[in-house]
Coordinates of C-alpha atoms in Angstrom, one line a residue:
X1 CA -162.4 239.1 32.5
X2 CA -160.1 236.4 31.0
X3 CA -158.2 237.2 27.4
X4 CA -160.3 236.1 24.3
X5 CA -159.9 232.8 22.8
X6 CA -159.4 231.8 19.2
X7 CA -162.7 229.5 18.2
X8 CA -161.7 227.3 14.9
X9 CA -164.5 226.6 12.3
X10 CA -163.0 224.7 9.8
X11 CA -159.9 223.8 7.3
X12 CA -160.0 225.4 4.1
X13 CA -158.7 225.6 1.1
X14 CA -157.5 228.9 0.3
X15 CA -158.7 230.0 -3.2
X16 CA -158.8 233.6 -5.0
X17 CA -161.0 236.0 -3.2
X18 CA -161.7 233.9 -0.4
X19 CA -160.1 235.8 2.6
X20 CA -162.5 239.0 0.8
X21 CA -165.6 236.5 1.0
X22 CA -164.9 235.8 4.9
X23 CA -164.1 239.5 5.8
X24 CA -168.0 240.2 6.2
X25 CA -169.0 237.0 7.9
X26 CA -170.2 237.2 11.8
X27 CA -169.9 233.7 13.5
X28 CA -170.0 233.0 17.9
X29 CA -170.5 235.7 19.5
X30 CA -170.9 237.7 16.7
X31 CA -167.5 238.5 16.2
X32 CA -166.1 239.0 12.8
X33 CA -164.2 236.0 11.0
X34 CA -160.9 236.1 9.3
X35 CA -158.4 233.3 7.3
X36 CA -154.9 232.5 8.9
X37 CA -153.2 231.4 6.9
X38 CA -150.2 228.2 6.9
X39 CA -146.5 230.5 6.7
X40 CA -145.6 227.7 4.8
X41 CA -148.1 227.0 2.4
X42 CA -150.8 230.0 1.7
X43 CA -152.8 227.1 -0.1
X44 CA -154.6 226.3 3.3
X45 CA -156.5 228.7 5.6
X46 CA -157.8 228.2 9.2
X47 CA -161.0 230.2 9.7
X48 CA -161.8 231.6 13.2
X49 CA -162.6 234.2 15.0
X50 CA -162.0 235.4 18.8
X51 CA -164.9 234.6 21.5
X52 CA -164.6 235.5 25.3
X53 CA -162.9 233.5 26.9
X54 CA -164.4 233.4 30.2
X55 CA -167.6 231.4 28.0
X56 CA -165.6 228.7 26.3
X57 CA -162.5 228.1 28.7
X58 CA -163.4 224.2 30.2
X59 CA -164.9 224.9 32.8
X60 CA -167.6 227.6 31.6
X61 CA -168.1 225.5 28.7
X62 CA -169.0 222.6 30.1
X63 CA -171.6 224.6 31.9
X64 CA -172.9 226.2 28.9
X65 CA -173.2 223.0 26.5
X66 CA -176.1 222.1 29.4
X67 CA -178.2 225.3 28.2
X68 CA -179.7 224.0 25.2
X69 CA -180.5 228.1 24.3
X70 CA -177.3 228.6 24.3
X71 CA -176.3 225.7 22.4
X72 CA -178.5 226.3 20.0
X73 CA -177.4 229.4 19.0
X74 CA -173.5 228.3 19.1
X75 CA -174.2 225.9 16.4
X76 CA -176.3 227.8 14.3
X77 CA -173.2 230.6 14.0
X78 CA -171.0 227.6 13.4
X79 CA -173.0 225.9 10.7
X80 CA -173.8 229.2 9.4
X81 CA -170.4 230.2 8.6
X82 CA -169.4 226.5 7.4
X83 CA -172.5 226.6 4.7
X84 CA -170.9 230.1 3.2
X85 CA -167.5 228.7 3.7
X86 CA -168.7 225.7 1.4
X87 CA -170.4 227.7 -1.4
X88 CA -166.3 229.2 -2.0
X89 CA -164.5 226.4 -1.5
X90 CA -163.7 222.8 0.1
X91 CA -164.1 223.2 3.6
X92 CA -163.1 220.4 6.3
X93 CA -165.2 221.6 9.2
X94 CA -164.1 221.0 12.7
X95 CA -166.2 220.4 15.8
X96 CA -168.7 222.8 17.6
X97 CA -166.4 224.6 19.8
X98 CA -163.0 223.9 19.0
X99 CA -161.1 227.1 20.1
X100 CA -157.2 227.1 21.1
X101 CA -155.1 229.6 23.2
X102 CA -154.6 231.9 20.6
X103 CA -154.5 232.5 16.5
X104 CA -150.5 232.0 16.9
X105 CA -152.0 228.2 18.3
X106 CA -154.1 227.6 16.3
X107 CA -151.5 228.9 13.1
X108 CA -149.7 226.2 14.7
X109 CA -151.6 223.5 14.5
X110 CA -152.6 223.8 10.9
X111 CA -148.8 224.1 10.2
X112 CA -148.2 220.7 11.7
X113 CA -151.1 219.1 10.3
X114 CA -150.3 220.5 6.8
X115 CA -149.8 217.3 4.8
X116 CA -152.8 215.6 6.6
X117 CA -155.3 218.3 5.6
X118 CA -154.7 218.6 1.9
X119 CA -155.4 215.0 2.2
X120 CA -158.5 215.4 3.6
X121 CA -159.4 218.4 1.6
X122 CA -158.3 216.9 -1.6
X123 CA -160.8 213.4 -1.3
X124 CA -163.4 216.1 0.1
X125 CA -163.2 217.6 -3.0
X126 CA -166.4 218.2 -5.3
X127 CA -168.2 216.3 -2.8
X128 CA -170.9 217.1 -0.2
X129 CA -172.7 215.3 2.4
X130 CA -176.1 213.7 2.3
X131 CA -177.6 212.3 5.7
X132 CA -180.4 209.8 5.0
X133 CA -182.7 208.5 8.1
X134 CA -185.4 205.6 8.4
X135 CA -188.3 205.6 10.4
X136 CA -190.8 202.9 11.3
X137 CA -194.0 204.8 11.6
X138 CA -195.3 204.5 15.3
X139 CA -199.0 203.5 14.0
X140 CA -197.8 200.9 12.1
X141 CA -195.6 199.6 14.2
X142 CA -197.7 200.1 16.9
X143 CA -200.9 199.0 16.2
X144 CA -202.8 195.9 15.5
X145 CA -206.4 194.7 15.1
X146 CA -207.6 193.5 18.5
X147 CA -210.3 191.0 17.7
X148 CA -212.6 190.0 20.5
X149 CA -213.3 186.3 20.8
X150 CA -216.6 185.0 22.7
X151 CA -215.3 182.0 22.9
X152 CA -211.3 183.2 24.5
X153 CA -210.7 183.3 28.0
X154 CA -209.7 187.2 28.6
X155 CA -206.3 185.8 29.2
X156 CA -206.0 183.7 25.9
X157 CA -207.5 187.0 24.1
X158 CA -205.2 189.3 25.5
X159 CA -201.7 186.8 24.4
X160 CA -203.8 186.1 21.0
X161 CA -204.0 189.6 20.4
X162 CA -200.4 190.7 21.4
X163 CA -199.2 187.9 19.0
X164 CA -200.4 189.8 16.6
X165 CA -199.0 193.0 17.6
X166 CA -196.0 191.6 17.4
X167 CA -196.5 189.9 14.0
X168 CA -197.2 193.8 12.8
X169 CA -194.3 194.8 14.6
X170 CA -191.7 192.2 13.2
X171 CA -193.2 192.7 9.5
X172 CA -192.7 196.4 9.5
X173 CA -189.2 196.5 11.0
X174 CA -188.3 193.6 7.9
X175 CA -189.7 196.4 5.9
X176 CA -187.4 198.8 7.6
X177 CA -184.2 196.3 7.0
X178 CA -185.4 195.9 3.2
X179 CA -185.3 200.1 2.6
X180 CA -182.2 200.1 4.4
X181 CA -180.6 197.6 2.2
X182 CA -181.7 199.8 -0.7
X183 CA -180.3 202.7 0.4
X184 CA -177.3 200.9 1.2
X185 CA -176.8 200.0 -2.3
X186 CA -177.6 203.2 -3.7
X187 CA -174.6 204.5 -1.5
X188 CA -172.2 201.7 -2.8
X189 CA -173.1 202.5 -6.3
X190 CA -173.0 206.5 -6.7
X191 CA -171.2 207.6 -2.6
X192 CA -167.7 207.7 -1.9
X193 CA -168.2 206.9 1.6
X194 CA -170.7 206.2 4.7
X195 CA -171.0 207.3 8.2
X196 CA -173.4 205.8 10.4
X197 CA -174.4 207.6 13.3
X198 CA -176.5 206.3 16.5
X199 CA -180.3 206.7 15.8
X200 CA -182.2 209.9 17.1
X201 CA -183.9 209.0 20.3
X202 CA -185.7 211.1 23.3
X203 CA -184.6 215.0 22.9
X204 CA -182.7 214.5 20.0
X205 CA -186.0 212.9 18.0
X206 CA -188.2 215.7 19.7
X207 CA -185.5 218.4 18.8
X208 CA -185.7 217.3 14.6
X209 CA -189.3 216.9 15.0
X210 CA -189.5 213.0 14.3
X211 CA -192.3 211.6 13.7
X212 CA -191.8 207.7 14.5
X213 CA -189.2 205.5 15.4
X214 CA -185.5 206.5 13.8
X215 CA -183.8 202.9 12.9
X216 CA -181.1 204.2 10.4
X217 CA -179.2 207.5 10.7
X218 CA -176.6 207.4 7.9
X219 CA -174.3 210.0 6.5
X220 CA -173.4 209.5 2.8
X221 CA -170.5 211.5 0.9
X222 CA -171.5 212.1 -2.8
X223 CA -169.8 213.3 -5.5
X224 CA -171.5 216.3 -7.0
X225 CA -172.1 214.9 -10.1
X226 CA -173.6 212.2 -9.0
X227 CA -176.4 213.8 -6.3
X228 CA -179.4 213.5 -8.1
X229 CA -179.1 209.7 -8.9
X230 CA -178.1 208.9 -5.0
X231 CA -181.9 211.5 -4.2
X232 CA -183.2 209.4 -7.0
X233 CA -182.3 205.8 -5.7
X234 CA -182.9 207.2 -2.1
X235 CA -186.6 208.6 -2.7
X236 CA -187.6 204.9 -4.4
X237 CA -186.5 202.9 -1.3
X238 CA -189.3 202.6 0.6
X239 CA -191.5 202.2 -2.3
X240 CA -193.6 199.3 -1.6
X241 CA -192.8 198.9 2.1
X242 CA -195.8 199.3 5.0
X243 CA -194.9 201.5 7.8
X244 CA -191.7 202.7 6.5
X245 CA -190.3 206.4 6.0
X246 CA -187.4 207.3 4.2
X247 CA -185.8 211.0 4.3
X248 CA -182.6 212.6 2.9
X249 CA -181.3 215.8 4.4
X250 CA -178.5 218.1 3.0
X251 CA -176.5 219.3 0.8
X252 CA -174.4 219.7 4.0
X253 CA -170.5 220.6 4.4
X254 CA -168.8 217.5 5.0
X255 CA -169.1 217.3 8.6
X256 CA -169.0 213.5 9.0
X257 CA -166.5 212.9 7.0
X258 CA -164.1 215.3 8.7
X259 CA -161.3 214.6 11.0
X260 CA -161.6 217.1 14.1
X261 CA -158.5 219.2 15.4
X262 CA -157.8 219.4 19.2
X263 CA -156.3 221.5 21.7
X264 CA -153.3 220.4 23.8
X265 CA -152.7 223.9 25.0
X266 CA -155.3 224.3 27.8
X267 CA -158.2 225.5 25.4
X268 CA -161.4 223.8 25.6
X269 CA -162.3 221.2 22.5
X270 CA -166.0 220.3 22.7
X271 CA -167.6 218.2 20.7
X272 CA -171.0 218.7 19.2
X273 CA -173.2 216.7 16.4
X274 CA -173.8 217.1 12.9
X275 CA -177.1 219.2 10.9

């Protein structure tokens, strides 16, 4: 059995009773979490714990990130202990799976990045992450009336009718762009920043239970003060618009707005996908 590893959830800032609030948190593996600390600046904190390293050295973990059970229940101890990280303090989370040789490794790494994450930290700040998604309904976008015509060759009724299946088509996916511009401007006027990530398709879609086709999958950062009128302008853009969904997922940790650590030291860093 190989020595254990030190898996990394996320950057922290290191406020009053926060090393007490981690003590009784269980994360991978369902080993306990603790805080290391930067020796030269207590300010910051590097939560981890230790997982076996015979499951996440490169190797085995490329192997693993195929089973989608065991995936699945990786990132649910990740996010888990991210989302009570992020009801302490401002957390910078770091990717699925980032572990590194050791804690004295991975106390290394947050010493030379020190200046870089209170950076980061600081714009994170009172701030959390909204993800907003589009969807052009598959019945609309689908479907059209099919009119029979006595007086249509069956091949001039068949192109008739897939003209206008593609008239439905085209007007719904304008409908799409026009919710999409709305959101857009709802995140210039009350987000600090956007993310946009590549649409949902195949498993992905299944896995999050879409219903439709995913044509926008953005990640806003908000300040907290100004959440409600981001949902508010959010929730109105489809209004008016055939065939066109709009949803808004979170308050989530900052995950796309985070800059991930890696491992030079032989440790496996894999990278996994937001909530």
């Amino acid at each position: 059995m190989s020595d254990p590893l030190t898996y990394a959830y996320a950057v922290v800032r290191n406020v009053e009773g926060l090393r007490e609030a981690t003590a009784p948190l269980r994360g991978v593996a369902d080993s306990p979490v603790s805080l290391l600390t930067d020796t030269g600046d207590d300010q910051l904190g590097l939560v981890v714990n230790h997982v076996p390293g015979q499951d996440f050295q490169e190797d085995a973990l490329k192997q693993h990130l195929e089973d989608l059970e065991w995936l699945e229940a990786v990132a649910r101890a990740h996010h888990g202990v991210i989302e009570a990280l992020g009801e302490r303090t401002t957390v910078l989370p770091l990717r699925l799976a980032t572990v590194y040789l050791d804690d004295n490794r991975a106390r290394e790494v947050l010493e030379a990045g020190r200046t870089m994450f209170a950076e980061r930290l600081a714009r994170l700040s009172e701030h959390v992450e909204w993800g907003v998604k589009i969807y052009v309904e598959s019945s609309a976008a689908l479907a059209a009336p099919t009119v029979p015509a006595a007086d249509l060759t069956p091949g001039r009724a068949y192109l008739r009718n897939r003209r206008q299946q593609q008239s439905v088509r085209d007007t719904v996916y304008q409908a799409a762009q026009k919710a999409a511009e709305r959101v857009e401007a709802a995140g210039r006027k009350h987000a600090s920043d956007r993310v946009r990530h590549r649409v949902q398709q195949g498993l992905l879609a299944d896995a999050a239970g879409a219903v439709g086709e995913n044509v926008v999958n953005d990640a806003y950062l908000v300040p907290l003060k100004r959440c409600d009128d981001f949902l508010a302008d959010v929730a109105h853009a489809a209004d008016g618009l055939d065939g066109v969904r709009v949803e808004a997922t979170g308050p989530w940790a900052p995950y796309s707005f985070a800059m991930p650590l890696g491992e030079s030291g032989g440790a496996a860093a894999a990278e996994g996908a937001p909530p």
